[in-house]
Tab-separated table of N, CA and C in Angstrom:
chain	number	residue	atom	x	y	z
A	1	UNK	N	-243.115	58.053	-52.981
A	1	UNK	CA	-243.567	56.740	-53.417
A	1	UNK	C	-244.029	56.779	-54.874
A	2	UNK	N	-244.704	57.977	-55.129
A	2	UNK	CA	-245.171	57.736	-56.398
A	2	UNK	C	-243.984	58.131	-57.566
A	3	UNK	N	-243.191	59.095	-57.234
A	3	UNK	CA	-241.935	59.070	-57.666
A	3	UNK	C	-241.263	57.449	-58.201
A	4	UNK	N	-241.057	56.927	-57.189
A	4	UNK	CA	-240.522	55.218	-57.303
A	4	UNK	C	-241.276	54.876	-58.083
A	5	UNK	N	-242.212	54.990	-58.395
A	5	UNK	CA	-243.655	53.771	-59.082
A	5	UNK	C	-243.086	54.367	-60.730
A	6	UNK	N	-242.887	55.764	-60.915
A	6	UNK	CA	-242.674	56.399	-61.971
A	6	UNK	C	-241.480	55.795	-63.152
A	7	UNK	N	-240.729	56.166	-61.851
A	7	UNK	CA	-239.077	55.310	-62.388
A	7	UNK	C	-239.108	53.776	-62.580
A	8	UNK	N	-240.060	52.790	-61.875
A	8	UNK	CA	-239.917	51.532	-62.338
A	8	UNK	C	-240.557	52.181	-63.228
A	9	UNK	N	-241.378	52.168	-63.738
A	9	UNK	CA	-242.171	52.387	-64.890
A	9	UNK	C	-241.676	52.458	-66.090
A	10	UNK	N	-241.141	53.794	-65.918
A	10	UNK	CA	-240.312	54.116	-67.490
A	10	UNK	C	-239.055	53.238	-67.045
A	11	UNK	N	-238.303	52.805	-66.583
A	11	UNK	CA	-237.143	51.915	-66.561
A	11	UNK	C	-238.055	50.509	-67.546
A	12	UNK	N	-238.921	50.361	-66.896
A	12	UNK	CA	-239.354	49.069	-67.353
A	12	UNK	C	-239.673	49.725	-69.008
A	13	UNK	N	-240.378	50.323	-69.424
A	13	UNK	CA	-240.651	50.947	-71.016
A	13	UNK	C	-239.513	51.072	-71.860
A	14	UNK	N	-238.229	51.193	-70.708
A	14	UNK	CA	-237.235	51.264	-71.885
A	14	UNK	C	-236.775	50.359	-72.018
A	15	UNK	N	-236.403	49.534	-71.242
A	15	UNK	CA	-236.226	47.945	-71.300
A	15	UNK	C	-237.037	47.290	-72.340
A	16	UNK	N	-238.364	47.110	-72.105
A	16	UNK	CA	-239.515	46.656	-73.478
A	16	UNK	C	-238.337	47.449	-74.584
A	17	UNK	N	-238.517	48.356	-74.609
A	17	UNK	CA	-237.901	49.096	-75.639
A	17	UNK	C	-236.748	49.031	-76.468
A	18	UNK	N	-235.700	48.781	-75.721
A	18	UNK	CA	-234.730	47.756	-76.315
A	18	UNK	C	-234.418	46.669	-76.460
A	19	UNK	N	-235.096	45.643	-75.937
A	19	UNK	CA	-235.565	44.192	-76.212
A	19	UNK	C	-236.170	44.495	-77.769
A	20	UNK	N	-237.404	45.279	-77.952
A	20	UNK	CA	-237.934	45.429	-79.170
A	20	UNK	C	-236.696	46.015	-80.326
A	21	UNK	N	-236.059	47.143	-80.093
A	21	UNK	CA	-235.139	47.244	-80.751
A	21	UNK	C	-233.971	46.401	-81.294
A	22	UNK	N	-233.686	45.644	-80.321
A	22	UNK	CA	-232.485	44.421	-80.677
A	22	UNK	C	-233.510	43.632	-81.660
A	23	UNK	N	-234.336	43.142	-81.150
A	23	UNK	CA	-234.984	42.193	-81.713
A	23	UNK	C	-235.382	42.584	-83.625
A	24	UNK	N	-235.663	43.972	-83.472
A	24	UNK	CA	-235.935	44.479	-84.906
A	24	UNK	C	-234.110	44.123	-86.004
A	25	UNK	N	-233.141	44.938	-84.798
A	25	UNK	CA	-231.869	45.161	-85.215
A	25	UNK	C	-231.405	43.685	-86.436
A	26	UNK	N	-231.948	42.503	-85.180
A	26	UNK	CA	-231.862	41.434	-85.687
A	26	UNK	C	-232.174	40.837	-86.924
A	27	UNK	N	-233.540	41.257	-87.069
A	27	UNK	CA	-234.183	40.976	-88.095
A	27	UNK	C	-234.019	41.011	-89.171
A	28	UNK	N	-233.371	42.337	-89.159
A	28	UNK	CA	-233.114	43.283	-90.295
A	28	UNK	C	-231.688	42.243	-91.135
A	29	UNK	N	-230.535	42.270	-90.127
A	29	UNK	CA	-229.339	42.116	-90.579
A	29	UNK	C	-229.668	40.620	-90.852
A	30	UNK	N	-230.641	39.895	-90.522
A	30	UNK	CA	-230.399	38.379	-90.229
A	30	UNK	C	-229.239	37.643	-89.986
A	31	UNK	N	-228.832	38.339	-88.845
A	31	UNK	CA	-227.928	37.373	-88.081
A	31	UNK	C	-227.944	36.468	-87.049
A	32	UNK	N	-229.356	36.534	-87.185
A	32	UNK	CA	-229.921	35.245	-86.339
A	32	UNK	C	-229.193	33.614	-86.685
A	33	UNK	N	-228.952	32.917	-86.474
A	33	UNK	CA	-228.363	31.965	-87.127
A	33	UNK	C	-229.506	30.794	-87.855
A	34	UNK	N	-230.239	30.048	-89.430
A	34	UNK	CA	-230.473	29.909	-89.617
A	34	UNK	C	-231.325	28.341	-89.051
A	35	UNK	N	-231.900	28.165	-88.828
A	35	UNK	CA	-232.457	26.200	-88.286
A	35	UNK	C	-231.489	25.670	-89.922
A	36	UNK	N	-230.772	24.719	-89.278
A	36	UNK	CA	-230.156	23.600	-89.789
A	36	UNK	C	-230.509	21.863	-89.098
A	37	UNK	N	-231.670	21.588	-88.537
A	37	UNK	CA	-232.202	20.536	-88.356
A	37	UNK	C	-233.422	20.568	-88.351
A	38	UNK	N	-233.677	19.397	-88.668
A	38	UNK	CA	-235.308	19.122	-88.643
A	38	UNK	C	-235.561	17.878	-88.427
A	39	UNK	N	-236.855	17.260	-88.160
A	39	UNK	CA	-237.831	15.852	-87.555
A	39	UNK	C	-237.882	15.407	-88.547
A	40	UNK	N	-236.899	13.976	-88.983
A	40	UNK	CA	-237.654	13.384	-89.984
A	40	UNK	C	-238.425	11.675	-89.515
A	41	UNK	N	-239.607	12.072	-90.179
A	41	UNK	CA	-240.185	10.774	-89.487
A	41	UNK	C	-239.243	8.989	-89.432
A	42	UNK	N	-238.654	9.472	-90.399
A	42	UNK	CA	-237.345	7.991	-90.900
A	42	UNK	C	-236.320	7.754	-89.599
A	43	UNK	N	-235.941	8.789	-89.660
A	43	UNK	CA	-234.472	8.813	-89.504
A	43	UNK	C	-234.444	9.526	-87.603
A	44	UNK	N	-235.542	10.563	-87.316
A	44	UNK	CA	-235.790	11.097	-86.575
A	44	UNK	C	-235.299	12.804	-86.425
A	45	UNK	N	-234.358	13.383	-85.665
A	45	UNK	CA	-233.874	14.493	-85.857
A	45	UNK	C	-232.767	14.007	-86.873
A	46	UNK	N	-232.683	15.496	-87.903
A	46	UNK	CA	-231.732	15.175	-89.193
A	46	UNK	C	-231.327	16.648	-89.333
A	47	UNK	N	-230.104	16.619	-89.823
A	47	UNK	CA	-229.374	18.001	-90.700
A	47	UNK	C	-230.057	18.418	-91.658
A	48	UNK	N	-230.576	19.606	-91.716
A	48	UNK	CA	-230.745	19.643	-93.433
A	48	UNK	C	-229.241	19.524	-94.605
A	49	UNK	N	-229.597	19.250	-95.734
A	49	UNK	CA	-228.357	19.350	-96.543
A	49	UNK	C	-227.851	20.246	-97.108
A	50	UNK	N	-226.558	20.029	-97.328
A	50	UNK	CA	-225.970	21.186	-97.848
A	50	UNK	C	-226.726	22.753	-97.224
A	51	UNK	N	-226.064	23.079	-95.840
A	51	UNK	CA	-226.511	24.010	-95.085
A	51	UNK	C	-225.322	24.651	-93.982
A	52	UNK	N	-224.918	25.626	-94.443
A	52	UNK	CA	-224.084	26.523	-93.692
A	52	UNK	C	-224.852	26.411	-92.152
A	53	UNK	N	-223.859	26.079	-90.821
A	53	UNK	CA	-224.296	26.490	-89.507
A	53	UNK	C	-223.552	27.036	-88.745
A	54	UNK	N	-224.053	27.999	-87.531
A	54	UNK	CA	-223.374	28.628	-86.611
A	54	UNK	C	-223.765	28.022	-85.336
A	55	UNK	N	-223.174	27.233	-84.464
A	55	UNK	CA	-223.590	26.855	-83.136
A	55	UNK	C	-222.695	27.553	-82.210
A	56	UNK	N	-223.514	28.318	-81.159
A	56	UNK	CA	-223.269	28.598	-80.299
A	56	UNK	C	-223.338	28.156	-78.643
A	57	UNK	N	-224.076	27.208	-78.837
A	57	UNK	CA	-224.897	26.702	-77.561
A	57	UNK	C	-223.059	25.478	-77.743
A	58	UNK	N	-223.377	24.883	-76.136
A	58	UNK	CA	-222.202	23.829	-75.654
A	58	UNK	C	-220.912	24.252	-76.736
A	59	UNK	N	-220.684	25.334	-76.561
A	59	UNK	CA	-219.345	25.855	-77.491
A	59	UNK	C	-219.789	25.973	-78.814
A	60	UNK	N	-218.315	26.296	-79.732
A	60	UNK	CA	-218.336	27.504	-80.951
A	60	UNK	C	-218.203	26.365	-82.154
A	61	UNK	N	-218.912	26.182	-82.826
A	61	UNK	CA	-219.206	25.363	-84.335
A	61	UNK	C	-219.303	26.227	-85.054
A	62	UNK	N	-218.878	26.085	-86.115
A	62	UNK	CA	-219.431	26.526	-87.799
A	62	UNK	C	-219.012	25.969	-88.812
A	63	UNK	N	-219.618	25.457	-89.882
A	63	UNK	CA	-218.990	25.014	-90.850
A	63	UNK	C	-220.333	24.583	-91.318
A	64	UNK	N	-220.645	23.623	-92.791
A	64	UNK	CA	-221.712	23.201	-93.440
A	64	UNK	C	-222.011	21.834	-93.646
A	65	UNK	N	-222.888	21.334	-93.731
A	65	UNK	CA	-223.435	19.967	-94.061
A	65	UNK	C	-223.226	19.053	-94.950
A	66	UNK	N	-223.462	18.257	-95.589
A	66	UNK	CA	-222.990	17.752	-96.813
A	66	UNK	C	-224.664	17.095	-97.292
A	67	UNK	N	-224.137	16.692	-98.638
A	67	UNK	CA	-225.319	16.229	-99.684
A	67	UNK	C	-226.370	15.481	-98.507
A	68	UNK	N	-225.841	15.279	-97.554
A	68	UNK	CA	-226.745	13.349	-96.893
A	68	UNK	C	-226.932	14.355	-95.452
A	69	UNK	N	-227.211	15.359	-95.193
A	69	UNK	CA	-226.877	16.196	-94.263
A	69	UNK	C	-226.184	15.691	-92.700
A	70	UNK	N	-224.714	15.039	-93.427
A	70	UNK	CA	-223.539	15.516	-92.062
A	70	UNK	C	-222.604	16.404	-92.223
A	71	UNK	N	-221.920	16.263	-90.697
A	71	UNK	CA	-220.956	17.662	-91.150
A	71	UNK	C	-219.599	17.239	-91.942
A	72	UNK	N	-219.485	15.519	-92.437
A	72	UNK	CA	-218.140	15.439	-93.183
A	72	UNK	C	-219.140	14.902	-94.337
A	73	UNK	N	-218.401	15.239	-95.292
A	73	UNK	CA	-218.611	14.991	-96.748
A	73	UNK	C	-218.160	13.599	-97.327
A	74	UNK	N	-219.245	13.194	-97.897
A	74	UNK	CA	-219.039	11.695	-98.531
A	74	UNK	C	-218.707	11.629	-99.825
A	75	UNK	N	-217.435	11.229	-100.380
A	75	UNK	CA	-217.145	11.164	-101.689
A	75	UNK	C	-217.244	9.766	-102.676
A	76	UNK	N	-217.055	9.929	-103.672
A	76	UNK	CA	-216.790	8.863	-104.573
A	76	UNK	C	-215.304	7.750	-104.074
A	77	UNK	N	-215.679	5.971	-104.200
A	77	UNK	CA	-214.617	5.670	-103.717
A	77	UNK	C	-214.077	5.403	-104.735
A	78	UNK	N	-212.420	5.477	-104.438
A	78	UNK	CA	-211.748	4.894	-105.552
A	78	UNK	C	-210.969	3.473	-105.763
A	79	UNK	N	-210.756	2.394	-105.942
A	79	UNK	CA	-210.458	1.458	-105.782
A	79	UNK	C	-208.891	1.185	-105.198
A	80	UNK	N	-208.142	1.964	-105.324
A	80	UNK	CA	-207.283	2.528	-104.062
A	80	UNK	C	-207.478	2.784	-102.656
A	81	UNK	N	-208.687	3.461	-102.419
A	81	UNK	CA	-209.546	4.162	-100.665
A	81	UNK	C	-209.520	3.055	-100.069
A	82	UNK	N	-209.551	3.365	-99.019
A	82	UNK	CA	-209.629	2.561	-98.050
A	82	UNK	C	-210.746	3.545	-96.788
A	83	UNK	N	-211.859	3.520	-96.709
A	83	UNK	CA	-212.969	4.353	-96.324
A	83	UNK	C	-213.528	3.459	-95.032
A	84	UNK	N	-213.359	3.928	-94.045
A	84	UNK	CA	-213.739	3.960	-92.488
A	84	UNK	C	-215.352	5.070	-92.108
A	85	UNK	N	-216.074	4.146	-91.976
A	85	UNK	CA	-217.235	5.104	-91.128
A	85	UNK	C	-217.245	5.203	-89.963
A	86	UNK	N	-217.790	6.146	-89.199
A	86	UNK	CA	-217.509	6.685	-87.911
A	86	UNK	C	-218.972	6.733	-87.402
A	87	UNK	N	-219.556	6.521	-86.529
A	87	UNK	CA	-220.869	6.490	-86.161
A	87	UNK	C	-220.875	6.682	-84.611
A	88	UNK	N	-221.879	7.940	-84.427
A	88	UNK	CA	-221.848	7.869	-82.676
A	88	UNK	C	-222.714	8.984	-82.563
A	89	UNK	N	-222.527	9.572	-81.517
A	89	UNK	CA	-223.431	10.826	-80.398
A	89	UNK	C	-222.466	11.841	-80.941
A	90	UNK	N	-222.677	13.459	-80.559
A	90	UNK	CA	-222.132	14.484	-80.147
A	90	UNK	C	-220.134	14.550	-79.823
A	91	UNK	N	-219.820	13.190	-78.821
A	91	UNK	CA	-218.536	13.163	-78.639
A	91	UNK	C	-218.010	12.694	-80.085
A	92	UNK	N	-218.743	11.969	-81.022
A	92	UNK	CA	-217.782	11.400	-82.363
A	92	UNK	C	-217.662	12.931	-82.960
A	93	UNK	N	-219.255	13.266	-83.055
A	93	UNK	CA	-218.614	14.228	-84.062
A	93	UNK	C	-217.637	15.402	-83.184
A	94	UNK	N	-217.617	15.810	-82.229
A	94	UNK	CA	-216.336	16.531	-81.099
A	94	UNK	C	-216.419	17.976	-82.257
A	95	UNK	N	-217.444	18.767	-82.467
A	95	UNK	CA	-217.159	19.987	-83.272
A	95	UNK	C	-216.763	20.882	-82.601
A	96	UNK	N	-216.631	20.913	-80.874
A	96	UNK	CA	-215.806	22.156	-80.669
A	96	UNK	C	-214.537	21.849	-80.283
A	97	UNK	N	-213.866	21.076	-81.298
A	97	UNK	CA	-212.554	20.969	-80.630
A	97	UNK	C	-211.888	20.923	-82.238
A	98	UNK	N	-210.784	21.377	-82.652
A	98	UNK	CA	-209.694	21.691	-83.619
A	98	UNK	C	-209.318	20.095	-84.206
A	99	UNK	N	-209.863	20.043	-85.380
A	99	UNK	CA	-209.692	18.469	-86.132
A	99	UNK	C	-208.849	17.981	-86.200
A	100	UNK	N	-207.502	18.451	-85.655
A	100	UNK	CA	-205.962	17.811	-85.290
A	100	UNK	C	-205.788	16.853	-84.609
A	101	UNK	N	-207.368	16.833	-83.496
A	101	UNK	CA	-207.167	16.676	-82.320
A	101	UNK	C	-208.112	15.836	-81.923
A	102	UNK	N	-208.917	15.466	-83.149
A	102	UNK	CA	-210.071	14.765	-82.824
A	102	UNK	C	-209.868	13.051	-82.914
A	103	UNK	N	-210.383	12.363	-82.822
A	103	UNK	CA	-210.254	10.696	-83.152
A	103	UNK	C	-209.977	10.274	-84.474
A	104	UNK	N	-211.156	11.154	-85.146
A	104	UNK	CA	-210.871	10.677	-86.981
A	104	UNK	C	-209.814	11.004	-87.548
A	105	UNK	N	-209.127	12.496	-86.822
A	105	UNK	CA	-207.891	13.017	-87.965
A	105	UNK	C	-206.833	11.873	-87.460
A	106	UNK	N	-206.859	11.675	-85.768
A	106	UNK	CA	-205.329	10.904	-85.507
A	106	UNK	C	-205.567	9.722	-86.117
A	107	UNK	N	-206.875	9.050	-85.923
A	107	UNK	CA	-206.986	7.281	-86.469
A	107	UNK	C	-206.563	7.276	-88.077
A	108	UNK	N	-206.577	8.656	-88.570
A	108	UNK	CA	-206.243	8.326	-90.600
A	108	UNK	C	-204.836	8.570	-90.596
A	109	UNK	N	-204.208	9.420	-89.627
A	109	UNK	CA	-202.621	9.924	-89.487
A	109	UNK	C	-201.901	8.282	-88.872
A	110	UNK	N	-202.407	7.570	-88.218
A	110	UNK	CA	-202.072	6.079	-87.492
A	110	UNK	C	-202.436	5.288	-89.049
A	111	UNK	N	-203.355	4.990	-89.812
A	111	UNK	CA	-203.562	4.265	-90.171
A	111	UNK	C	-202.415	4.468	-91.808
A	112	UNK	N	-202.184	5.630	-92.393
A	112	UNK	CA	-201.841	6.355	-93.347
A	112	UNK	C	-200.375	5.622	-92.969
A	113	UNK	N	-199.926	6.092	-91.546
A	113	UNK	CA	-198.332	5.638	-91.618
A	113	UNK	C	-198.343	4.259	-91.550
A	114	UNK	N	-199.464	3.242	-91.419
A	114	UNK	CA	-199.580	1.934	-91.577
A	114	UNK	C	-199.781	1.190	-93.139
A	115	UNK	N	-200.639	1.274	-94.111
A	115	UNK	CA	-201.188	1.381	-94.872
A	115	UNK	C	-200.672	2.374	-96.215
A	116	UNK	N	-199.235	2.541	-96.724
A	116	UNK	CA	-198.693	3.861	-97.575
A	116	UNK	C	-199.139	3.553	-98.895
A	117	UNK	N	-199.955	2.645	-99.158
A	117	UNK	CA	-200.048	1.981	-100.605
A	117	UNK	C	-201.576	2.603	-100.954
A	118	UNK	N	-202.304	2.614	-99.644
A	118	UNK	CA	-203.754	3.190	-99.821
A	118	UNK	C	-204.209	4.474	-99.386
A	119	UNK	N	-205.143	5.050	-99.858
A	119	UNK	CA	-205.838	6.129	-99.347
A	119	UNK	C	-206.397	6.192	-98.415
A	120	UNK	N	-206.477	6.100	-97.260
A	120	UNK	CA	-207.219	6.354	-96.111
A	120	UNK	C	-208.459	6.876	-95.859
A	121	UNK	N	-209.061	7.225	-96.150
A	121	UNK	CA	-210.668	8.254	-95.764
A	121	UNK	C	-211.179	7.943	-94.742
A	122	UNK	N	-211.587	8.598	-93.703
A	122	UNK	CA	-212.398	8.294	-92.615
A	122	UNK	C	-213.783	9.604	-92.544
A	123	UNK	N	-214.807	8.911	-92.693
A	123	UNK	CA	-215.821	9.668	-92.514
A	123	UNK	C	-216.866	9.733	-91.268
A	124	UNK	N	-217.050	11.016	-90.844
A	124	UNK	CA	-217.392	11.231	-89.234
A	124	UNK	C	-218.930	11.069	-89.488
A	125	UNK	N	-219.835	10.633	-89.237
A	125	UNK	CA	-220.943	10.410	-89.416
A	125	UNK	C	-221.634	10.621	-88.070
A	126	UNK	N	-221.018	11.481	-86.895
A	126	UNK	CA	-221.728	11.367	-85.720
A	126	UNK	C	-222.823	12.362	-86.324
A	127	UNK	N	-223.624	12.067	-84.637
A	127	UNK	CA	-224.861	13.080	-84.803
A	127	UNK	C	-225.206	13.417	-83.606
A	128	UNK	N	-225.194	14.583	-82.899
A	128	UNK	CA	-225.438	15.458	-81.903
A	128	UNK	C	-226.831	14.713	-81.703
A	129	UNK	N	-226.884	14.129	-80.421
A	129	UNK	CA	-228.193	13.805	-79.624
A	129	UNK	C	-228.607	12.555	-79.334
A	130	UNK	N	-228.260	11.875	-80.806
A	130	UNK	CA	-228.540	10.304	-80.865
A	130	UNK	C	-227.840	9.068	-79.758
A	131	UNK	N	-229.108	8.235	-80.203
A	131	UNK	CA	-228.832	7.133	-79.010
A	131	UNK	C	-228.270	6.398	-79.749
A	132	UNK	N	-227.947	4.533	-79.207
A	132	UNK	CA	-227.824	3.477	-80.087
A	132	UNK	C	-228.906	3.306	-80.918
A	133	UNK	N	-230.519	3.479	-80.943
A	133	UNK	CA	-231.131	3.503	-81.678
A	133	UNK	C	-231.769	4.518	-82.882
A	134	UNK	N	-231.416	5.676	-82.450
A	134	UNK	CA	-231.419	6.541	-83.532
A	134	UNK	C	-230.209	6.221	-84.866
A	135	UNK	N	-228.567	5.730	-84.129
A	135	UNK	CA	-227.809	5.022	-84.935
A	135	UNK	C	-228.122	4.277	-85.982
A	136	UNK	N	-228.875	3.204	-85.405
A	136	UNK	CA	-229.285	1.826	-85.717
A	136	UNK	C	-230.138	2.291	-87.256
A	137	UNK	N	-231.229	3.235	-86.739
A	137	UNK	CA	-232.724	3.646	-87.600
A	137	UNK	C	-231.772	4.435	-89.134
A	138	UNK	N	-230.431	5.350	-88.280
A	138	UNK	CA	-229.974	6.256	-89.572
A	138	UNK	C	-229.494	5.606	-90.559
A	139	UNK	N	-228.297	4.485	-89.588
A	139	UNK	CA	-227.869	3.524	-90.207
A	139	UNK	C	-228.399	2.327	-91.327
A	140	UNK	N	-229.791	1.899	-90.768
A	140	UNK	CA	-230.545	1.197	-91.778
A	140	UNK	C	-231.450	2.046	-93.084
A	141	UNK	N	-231.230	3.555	-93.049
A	141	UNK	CA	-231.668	4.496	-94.136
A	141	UNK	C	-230.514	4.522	-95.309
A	142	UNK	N	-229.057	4.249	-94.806
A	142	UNK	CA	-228.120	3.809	-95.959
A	142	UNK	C	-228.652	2.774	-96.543
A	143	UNK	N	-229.189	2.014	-96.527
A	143	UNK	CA	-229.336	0.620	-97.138
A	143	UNK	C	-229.704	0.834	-98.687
């Protein structure tokens, strides 16, 4: 019996033990993946800007933020563009799925073979979490 008591024992010490070790391992290399959101009292949860991310959680993301912190980039229009905003939850922005394949790439590939005289732009403005009213609140911060 006291044998048994021994072996949980040190089983359990080495366990602590490499929990502590990974955890140092981590540290070191910082490959932890960085916080890329934060609480803003305005707007509510927000991207930070211009910020490289790695999501792992509900599937595989990576890519970076833009100036206004989303994940598509807002440019200068040109009096040619023809610029579509996109506004929604988690399914608009669809980051674990291949942009071939998403709503925004086919709706500019539909609209492009409609429209050959103009530029098309469609910008994804979803946001992982939000309701109709978080929309509403982000939406009235463009103003």
């Amino acid at each position: 019996m006291i044998q048994v008591c021994k072996n949980i024992f040190f089983l359990g010490i080495g366990f602590l033990l490499v929990i502590m070790a990974t955890e140092l391992f981590l540290a070191i290399t910082e490959i932890v993946p960085q916080k890329y959101r934060y609480f803003s009292p305005e707007t509510g949860l927000t991207y930070l800007e211009n910020t490289d991310f790695l999501r792992l959680n509900e599937g595989f993301a990576v890519g970076n933020t833009s100036q206004y912190g989303y994940f598509d980039k807002i440019g200068e229009k040109n009096p040619n563009d023809f610029h579509i905003v996109l506004l929604g939850d988690s399914y608009m922005i669809g980051e674990q799925m291949m942009y071939r394949n998403h709503f925004a790439s086919i709706l500019q590939k539909k609209l492009e073979g409609q429209f050959l005289n103009k530029n098309i732009r469609i910008f994804n403005l979803g946001f992982k979490g939000h309701n109709l009213c978080n929309i509403y609140t982000r939406f009235k911060s463009f103003e």
